[in-house]
PDB file of C-alpha atoms in Angstrom:
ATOM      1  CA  UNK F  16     109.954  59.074 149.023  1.00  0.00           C
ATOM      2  CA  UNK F  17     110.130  59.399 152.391  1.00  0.00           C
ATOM      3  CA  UNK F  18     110.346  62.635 153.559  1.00  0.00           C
ATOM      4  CA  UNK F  19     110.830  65.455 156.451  1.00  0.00           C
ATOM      5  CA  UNK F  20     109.715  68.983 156.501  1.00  0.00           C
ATOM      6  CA  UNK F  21     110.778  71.658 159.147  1.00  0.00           C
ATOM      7  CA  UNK F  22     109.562  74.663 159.115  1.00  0.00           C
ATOM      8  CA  UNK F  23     108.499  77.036 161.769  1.00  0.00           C
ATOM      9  CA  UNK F  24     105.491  78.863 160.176  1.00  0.00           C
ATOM     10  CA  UNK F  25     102.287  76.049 160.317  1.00  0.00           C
ATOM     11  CA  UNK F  26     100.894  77.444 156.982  1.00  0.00           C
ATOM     12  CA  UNK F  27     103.719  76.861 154.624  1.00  0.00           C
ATOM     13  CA  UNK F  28     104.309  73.750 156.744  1.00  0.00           C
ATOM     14  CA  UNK F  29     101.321  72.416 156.303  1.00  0.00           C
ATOM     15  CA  UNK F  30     101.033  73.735 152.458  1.00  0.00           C
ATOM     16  CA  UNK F  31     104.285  72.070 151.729  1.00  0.00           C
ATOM     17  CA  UNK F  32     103.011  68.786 153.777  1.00  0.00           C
ATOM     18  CA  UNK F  33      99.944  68.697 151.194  1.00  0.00           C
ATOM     19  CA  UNK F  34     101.991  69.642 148.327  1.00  0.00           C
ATOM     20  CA  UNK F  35     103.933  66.567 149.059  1.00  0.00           C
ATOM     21  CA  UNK F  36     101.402  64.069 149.660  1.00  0.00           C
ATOM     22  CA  UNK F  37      99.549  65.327 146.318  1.00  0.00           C
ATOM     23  CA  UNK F  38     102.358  64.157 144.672  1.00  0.00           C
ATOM     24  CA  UNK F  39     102.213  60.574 146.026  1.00  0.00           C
ATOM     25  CA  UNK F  40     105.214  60.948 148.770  1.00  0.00           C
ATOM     26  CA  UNK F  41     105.257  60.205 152.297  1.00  0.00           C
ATOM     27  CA  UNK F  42     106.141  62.770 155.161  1.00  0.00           C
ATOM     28  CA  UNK F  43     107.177  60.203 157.891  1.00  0.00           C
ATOM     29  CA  UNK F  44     107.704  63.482 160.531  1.00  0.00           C
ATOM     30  CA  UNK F  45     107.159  67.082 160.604  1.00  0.00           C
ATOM     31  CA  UNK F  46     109.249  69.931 162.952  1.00  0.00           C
ATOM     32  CA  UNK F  47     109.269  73.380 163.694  1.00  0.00           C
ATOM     33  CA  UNK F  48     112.285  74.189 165.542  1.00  0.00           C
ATOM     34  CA  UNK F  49     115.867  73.636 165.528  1.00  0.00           C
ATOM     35  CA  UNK F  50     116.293  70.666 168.536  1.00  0.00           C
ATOM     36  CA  UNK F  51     112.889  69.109 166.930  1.00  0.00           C
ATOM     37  CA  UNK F  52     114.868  69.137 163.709  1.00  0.00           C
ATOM     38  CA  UNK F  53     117.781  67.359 164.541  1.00  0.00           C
ATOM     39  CA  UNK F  54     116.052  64.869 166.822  1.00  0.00           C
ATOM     40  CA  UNK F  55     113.845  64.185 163.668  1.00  0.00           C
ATOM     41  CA  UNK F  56     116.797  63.596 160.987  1.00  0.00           C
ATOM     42  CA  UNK F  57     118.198  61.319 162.983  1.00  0.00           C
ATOM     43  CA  UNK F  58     115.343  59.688 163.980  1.00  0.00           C
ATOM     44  CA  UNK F  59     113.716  58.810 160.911  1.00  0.00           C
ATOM     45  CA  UNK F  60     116.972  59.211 158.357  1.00  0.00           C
ATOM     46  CA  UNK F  61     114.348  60.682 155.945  1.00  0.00           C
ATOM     47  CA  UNK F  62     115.035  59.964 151.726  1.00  0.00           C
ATOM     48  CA  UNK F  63     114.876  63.636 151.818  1.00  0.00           C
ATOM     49  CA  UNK F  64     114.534  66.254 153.795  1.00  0.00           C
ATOM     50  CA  UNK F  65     113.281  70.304 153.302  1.00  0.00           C
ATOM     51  CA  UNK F  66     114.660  72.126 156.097  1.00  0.00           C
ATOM     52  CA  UNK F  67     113.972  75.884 157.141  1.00  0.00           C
ATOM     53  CA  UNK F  68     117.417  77.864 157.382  1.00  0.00           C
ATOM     54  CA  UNK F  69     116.004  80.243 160.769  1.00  0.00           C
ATOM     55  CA  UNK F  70     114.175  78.182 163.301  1.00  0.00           C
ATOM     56  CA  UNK F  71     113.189  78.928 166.840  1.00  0.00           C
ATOM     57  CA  UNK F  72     114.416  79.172 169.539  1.00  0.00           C
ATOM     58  CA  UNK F  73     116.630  81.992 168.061  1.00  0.00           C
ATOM     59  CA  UNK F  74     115.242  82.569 164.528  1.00  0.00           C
ATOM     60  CA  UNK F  75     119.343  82.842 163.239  1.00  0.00           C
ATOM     61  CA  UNK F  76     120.458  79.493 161.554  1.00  0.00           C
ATOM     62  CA  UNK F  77     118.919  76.843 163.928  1.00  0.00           C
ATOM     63  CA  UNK F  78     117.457  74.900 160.763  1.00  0.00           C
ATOM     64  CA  UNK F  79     120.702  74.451 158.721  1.00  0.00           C
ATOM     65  CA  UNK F  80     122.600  73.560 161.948  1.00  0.00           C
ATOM     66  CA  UNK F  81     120.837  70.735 162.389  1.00  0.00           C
ATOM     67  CA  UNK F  82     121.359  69.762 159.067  1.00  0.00           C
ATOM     68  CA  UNK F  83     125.275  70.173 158.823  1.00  0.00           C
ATOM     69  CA  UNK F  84     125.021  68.415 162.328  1.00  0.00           C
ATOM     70  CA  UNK F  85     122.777  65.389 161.021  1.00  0.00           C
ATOM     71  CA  UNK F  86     124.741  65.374 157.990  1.00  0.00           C
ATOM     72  CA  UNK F  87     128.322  64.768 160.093  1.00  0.00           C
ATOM     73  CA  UNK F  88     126.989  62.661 161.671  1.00  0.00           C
ATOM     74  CA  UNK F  89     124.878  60.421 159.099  1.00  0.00           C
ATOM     75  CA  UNK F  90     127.236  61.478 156.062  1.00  0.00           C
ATOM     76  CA  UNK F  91     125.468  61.700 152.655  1.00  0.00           C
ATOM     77  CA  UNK F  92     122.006  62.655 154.353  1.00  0.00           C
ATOM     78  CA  UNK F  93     120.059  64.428 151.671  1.00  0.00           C
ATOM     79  CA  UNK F  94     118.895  67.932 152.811  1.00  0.00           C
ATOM     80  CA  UNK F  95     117.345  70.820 151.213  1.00  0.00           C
ATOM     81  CA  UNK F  96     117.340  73.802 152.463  1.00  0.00           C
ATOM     82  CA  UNK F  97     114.858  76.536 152.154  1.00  0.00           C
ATOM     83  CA  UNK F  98     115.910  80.431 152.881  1.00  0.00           C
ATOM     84  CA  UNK F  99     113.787  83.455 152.465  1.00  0.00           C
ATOM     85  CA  UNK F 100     116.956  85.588 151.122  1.00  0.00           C
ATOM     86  CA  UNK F 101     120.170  84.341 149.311  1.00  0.00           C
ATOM     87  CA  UNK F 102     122.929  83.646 152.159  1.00  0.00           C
ATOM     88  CA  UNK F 103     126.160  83.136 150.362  1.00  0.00           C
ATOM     89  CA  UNK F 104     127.901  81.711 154.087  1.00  0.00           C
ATOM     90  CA  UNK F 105     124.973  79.071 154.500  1.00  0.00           C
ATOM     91  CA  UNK F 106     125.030  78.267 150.848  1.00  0.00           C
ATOM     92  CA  UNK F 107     129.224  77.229 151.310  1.00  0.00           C
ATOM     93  CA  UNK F 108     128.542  75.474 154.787  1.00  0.00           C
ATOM     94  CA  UNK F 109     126.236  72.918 153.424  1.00  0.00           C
ATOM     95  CA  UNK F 110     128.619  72.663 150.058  1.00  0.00           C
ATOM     96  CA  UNK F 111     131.833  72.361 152.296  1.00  0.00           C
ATOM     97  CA  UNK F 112     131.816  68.208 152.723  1.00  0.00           C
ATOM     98  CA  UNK F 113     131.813  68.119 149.100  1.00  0.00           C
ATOM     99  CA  UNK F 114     129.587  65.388 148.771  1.00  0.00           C
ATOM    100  CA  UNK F 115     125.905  65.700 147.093  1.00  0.00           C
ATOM    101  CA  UNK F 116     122.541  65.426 148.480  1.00  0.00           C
ATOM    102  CA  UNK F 117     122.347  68.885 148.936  1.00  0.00           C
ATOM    103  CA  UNK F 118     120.299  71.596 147.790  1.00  0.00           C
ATOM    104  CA  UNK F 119     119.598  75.072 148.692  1.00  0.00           C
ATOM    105  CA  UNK F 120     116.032  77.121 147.434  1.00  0.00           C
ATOM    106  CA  UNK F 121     114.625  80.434 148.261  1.00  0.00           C
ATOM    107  CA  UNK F 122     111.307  79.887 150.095  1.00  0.00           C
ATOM    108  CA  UNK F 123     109.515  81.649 146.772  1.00  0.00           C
ATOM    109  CA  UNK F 124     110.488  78.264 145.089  1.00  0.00           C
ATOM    110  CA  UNK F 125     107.749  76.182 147.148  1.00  0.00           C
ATOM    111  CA  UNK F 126     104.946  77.721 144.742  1.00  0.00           C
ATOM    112  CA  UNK F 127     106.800  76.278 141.734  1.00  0.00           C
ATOM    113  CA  UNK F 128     105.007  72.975 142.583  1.00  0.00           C
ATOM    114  CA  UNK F 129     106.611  71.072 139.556  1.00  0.00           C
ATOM    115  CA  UNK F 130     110.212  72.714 140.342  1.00  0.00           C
ATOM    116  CA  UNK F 131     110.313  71.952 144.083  1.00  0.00           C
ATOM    117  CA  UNK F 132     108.927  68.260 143.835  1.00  0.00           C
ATOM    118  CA  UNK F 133     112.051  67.791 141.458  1.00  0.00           C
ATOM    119  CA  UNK F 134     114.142  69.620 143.317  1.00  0.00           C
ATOM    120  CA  UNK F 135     113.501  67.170 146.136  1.00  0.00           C
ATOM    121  CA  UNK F 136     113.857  64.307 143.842  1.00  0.00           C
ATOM    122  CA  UNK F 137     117.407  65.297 142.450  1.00  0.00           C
ATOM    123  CA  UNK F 138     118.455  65.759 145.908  1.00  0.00           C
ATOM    124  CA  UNK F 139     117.087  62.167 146.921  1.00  0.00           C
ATOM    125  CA  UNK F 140     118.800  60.804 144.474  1.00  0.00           C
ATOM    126  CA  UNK F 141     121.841  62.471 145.563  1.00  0.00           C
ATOM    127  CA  UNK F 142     122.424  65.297 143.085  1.00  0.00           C
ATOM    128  CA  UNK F 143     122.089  69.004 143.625  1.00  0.00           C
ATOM    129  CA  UNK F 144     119.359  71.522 143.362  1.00  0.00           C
ATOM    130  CA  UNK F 145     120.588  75.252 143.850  1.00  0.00           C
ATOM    131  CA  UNK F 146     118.240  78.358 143.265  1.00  0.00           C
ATOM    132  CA  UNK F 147     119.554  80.454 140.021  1.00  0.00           C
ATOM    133  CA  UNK F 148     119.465  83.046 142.590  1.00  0.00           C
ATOM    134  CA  UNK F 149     121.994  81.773 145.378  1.00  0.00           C
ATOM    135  CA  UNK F 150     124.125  80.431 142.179  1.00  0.00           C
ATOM    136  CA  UNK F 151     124.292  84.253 141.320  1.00  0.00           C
ATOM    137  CA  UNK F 152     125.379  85.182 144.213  1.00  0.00           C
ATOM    138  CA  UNK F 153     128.461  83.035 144.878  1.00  0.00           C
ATOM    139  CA  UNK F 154     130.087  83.727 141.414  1.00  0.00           C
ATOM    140  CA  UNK F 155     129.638  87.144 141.748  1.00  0.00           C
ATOM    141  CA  UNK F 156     131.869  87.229 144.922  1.00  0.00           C
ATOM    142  CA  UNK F 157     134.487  85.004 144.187  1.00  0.00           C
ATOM    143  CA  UNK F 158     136.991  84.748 140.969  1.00  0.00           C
ATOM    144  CA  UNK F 159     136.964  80.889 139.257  1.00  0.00           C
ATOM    145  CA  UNK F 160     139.052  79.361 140.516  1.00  0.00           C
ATOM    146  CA  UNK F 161     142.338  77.339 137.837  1.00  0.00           C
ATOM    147  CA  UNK F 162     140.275  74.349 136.451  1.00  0.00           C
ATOM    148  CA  UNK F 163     137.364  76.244 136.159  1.00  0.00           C
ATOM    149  CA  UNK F 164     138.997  79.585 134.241  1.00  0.00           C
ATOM    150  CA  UNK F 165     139.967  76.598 131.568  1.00  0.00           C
ATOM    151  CA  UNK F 166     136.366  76.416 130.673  1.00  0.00           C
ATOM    152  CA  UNK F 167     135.133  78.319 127.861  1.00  0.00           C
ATOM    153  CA  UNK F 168     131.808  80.099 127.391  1.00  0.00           C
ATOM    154  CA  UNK F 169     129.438  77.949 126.330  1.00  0.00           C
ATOM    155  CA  UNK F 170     130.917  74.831 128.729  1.00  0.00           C
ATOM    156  CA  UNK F 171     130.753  77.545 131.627  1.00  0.00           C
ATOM    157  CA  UNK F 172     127.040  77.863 130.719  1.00  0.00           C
ATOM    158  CA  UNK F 173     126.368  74.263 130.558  1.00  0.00           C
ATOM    159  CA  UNK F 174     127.802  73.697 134.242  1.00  0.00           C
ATOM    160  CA  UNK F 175     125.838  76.819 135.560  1.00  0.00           C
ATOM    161  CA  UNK F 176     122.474  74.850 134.646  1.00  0.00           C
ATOM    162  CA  UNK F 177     123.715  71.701 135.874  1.00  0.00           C
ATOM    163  CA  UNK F 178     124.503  73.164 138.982  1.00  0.00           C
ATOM    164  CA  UNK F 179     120.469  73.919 139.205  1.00  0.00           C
ATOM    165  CA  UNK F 180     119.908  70.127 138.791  1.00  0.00           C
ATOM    166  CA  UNK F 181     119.030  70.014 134.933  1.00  0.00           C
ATOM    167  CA  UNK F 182     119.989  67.009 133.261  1.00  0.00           C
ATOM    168  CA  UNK F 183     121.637  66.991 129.828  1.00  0.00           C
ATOM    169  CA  UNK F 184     118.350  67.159 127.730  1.00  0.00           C
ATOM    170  CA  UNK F 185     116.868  70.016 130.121  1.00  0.00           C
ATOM    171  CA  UNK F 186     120.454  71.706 129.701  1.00  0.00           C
ATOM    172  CA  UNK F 187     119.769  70.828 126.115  1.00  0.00           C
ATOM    173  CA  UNK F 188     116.471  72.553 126.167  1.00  0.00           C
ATOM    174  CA  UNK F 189     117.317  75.790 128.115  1.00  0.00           C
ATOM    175  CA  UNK F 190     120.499  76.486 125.568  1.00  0.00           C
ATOM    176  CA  UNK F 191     118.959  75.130 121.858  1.00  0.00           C
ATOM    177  CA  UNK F 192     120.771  72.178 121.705  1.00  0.00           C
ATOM    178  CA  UNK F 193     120.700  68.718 121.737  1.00  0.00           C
ATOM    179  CA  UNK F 194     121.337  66.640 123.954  1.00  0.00           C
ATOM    180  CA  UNK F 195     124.421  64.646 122.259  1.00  0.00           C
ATOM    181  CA  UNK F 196     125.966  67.891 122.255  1.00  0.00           C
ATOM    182  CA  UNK F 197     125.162  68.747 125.622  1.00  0.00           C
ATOM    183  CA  UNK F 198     126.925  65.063 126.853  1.00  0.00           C
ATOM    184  CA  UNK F 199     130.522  66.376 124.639  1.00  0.00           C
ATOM    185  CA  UNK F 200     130.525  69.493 126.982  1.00  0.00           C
ATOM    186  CA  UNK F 201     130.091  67.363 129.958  1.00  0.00           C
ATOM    187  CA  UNK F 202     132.938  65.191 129.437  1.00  0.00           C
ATOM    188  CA  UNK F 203     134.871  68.336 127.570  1.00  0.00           C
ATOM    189  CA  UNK F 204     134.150  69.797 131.399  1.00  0.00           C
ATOM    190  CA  UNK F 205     134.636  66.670 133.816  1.00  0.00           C
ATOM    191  CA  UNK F 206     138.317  66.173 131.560  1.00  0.00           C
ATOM    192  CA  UNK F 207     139.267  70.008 132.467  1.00  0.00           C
ATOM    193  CA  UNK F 208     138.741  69.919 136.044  1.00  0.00           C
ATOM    194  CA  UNK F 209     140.028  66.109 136.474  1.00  0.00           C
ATOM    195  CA  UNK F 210     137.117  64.579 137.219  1.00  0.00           C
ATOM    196  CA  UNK F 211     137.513  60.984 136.303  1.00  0.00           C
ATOM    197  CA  UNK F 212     135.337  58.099 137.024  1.00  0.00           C
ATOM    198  CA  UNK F 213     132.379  56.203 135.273  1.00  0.00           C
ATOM    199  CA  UNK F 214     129.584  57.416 137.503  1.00  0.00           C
ATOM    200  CA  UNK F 215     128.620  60.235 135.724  1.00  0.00           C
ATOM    201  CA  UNK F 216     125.856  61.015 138.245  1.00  0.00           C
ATOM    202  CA  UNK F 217     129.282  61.351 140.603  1.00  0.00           C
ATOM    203  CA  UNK F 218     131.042  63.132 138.166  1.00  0.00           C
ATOM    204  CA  UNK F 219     128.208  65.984 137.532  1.00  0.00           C
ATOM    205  CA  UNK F 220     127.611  66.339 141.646  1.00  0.00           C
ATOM    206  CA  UNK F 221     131.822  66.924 141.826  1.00  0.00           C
ATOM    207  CA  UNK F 222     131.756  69.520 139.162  1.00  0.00           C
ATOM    208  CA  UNK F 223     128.834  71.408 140.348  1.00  0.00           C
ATOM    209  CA  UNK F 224     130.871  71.564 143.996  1.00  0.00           C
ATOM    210  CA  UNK F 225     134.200  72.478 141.815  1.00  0.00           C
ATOM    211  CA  UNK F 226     131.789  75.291 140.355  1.00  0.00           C
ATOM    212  CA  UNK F 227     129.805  76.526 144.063  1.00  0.00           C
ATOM    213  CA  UNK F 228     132.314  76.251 146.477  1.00  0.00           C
ATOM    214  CA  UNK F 229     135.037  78.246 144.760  1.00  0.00           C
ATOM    215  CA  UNK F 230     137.679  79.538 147.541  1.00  0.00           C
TER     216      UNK F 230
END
């Protein structure tokens, strides 16, 4: 892949730029502040790109608005975003075009090597990758909304760890079952919140919006 990484602070830049390479990708640019970002994205139109919320000049929300920017402007751009602390406002800006692409990590995630490397894959590849954490902290402010208070229990469960970017046989894994049985919740869940279509890679990005960006 070819990828971007902004970040303001040089060592976790340059760890993450390592990290990366180790892992046989490419980073085609680097940047460490908000104009630098933006310039970059469009510059390059990265596979992926890992983007630092707070960038200078201001250290407030630089990073991410040169994401939603590049990401108006180049729809579909894959971005994730890195945050020190869970920010329930910049988690629903990058979620509000409601397409995928997107992903949103705390910062503590980068050590994880085998977690953020596939976090920056699913994103690639268009899907989602959301930290447990920030996925926490939108359901805990904001009631389901209809199509979503159909689901039961377990199916509820099942679109939580999709929303993290687990396919069915990780989903499988994390809940003791197998994957056949995770695919019958899937379409029991795409069917209740009227997801149609035979891109199921489509379908599963459209129900994990349906399930972050609740009003």
């Amino acid at each position: 892949m070819r990828i971007l990484v902004a970040e303001d602070l040089y060592l976790l830049r340059d760890g993450m730029v390592r990290l990366i390479e180790a892992c046989g990708h490419q980073v085609v640019a680097t940047a460490a502040t908000g104009p630098e970002t933006l310039e970059a994205l469009r510059t390059w139109r990265p596979d992926v790109s890992v983007v630092d919320v707070r960038m200078p000049p201001t250290q407030s929300d630089e990073g991410l608005r040169a994401a939603l920017a590049a990401r108006a402007e180049l729809p579909g751009l894959p971005i994730l975003i890195l945050s020190q602390h869970v920010e329930q406002l910049y988690a629903r800006e990058l979620l509000a075009d409601g397409s995928g692409g997107v992903g949103y990590l705390l910062k503590e995630s980068v050590f994880d090597a085998d977690h953020f490397i596939g976090s920056l894959e699913r994103v690639a590849a268009g899907g989602t990758a959301m930290d447990p954490a920030v996925i926490a902290r939108l359901l805990t402010t904001s009631p389901p909304e209809r199509g979503l208070a159909q689901l039961t229990e377990r199916e509820y469960s099942v679109l939580g760890l999709m929303a993290e970017g687990l396919s069915n046989q990780a989903v499988g894994r994390r809940l003791f079952l197998s994957e056949s049985a995770i695919s019958k919740y899937t379409t029991s869940i795409f069917g209740k919140l009227g997801i149609a279509g035979d891109d199921d890679t489509n379908r599963r990005v459209r129900a994990v919006l349906a399930y972050l960006n609740q009003p």
